[in-house]
CSV table of C-alpha atoms in Angstrom, one decimal:
chain,number,residue,atom,x,y,z
R,263,MET,CA,66.3,170.1,118.5
R,264,GLY,CA,66.4,167.3,116.4
R,265,VAL,CA,65.0,166.8,112.9
R,266,ARG,CA,61.6,165.4,112.6
R,267,LEU,CA,61.7,161.7,111.6
R,268,LYS,CA,60.2,161.1,108.2
R,269,MET,CA,57.7,158.2,108.7
R,270,GLY,CA,57.9,156.0,105.8
R,271,LEU,CA,56.4,152.6,105.5
R,272,GLU,CA,59.3,150.9,107.5
R,273,MET,CA,59.4,153.3,110.2
R,274,VAL,CA,55.6,153.1,110.5
R,275,GLU,CA,56.0,149.2,110.7
R,276,ILE,CA,58.5,149.5,113.4
R,277,VAL,CA,56.4,151.8,115.6
R,278,MET,CA,53.6,149.6,115.2
R,279,ILE,CA,55.5,146.4,116.3
R,280,VAL,CA,57.1,148.4,119.1
R,281,GLU,CA,53.6,149.8,120.4
R,282,ASP,CA,52.3,146.0,120.1
R,283,THR,CA,55.4,144.5,121.6
R,284,PHE,CA,55.5,146.9,124.6
R,285,ASP,CA,52.0,147.7,125.0
R,286,ILE,CA,52.6,151.4,124.7
R,287,GLN,CA,51.5,154.4,122.5
R,288,LEU,CA,54.0,156.5,120.5
R,289,SER,CA,52.5,159.8,119.3
R,290,ASP,CA,53.9,161.8,116.3
R,291,ASP,CA,55.1,164.4,119.0
R,292,ASP,CA,57.1,161.7,120.9
R,293,LEU,CA,58.7,160.5,117.7
R,294,GLY,CA,59.4,164.1,116.5
R,295,THR,CA,62.9,164.4,117.6
R,296,VAL,CA,63.9,160.7,117.2
R,297,LYS,CA,66.8,160.4,114.8
R,298,THR,CA,68.9,157.4,116.1
R,299,VAL,CA,68.1,154.1,117.5
R,300,GLY,CA,69.3,155.3,121.0
R,301,ASP,CA,66.8,158.0,120.8
R,302,LEU,CA,63.9,155.5,120.0
R,303,ASP,CA,65.4,153.3,122.7
R,304,ALA,CA,65.1,156.1,125.3
R,305,LEU,CA,61.7,156.9,124.2
R,306,ILE,CA,60.5,153.4,124.8
R,307,GLN,CA,62.2,153.1,128.0
R,308,ALA,CA,60.4,156.1,129.2
R,309,LYS,CA,57.1,155.0,127.9
R,310,VAL,CA,57.4,151.5,129.5
R,311,ILE,CA,58.5,153.2,133.0
R,312,GLU,CA,55.6,155.6,132.7
R,313,LYS,CA,53.0,152.9,131.9
R,314,ASN,CA,54.5,150.5,134.5
R,315,ASN,CA,54.2,153.2,137.2
R,316,VAL,CA,50.6,153.9,136.4
R,317,VAL,CA,49.6,150.3,136.6
R,318,GLY,CA,51.9,149.3,139.3
R,319,LYS,CA,54.0,146.7,137.3
R,320,GLU,CA,57.7,146.1,137.5
R,321,PHE,CA,59.9,147.8,134.8
R,322,LYS,CA,61.1,145.4,132.2
R,323,ASN,CA,65.0,145.1,132.2
R,324,SER,CA,66.4,148.0,130.2
R,325,ASP,CA,68.6,145.3,128.4
R,326,GLU,CA,65.7,143.4,127.6
R,327,VAL,CA,64.1,146.4,126.0
R,328,TRP,CA,67.3,147.1,123.9
R,329,ASP,CA,67.7,143.5,122.7
R,330,THR,CA,64.0,143.6,121.7
R,331,LEU,CA,64.2,146.7,120.0
R,332,LYS,CA,67.4,145.9,118.3
R,333,ARG,CA,65.8,142.6,116.9
R,334,ILE,CA,62.7,144.4,115.7
R,335,ILE,CA,64.6,147.0,113.6
R,336,ALA,CA,67.2,144.3,112.2
R,337,GLU,CA,64.1,142.1,111.0
R,338,THR,CA,62.1,144.8,109.8
R,339,LEU,CA,64.9,146.6,108.0
R,340,CYS,CA,66.6,143.5,107.0
R,341,VAL,CA,70.0,144.6,108.2
R,342,PRO,CA,72.4,142.7,110.3
R,343,PRO,CA,72.0,143.2,113.9
R,344,GLU,CA,75.4,144.5,114.6
R,345,LYS,CA,74.6,147.6,112.6
R,346,VAL,CA,71.9,148.4,114.9
R,347,THR,CA,73.7,150.5,117.5
R,348,PRO,CA,72.5,153.3,119.8
R,349,GLN,CA,74.4,155.9,117.5
R,350,ALA,CA,72.9,154.3,114.1
R,351,ARG,CA,70.6,156.9,112.6
R,352,LEU,CA,67.4,155.5,111.5
R,353,LEU,CA,67.1,157.0,108.0
R,354,GLN,CA,70.6,157.7,107.0
R,355,ASP,CA,72.5,154.7,108.5
R,356,LEU,CA,69.8,151.9,108.4
R,357,GLY,CA,67.5,153.2,105.5
R,358,ALA,CA,64.3,153.3,107.4
R,359,GLY,CA,62.0,155.3,105.2
């Protein structure tokens, strides 16, 4: 089981942008075990698929979701995009507080 992600201002901003961008809702429970960018990407992918299945829309390309998430994180945290990898830990590696 993962460590609960501490929701500092930067993480709240990232979550809000992600929710608006992908038109999804991420609850505290959903985010409870997210530690890495890859964890967050997998959660977003699952939520987008779930939402699209309900409304009958086609799933966005997973590469498009990843590229968008990477851009959101890099811009919000002012880090170089190459530092935003699936293995990067949001708090320890990228400083999302």
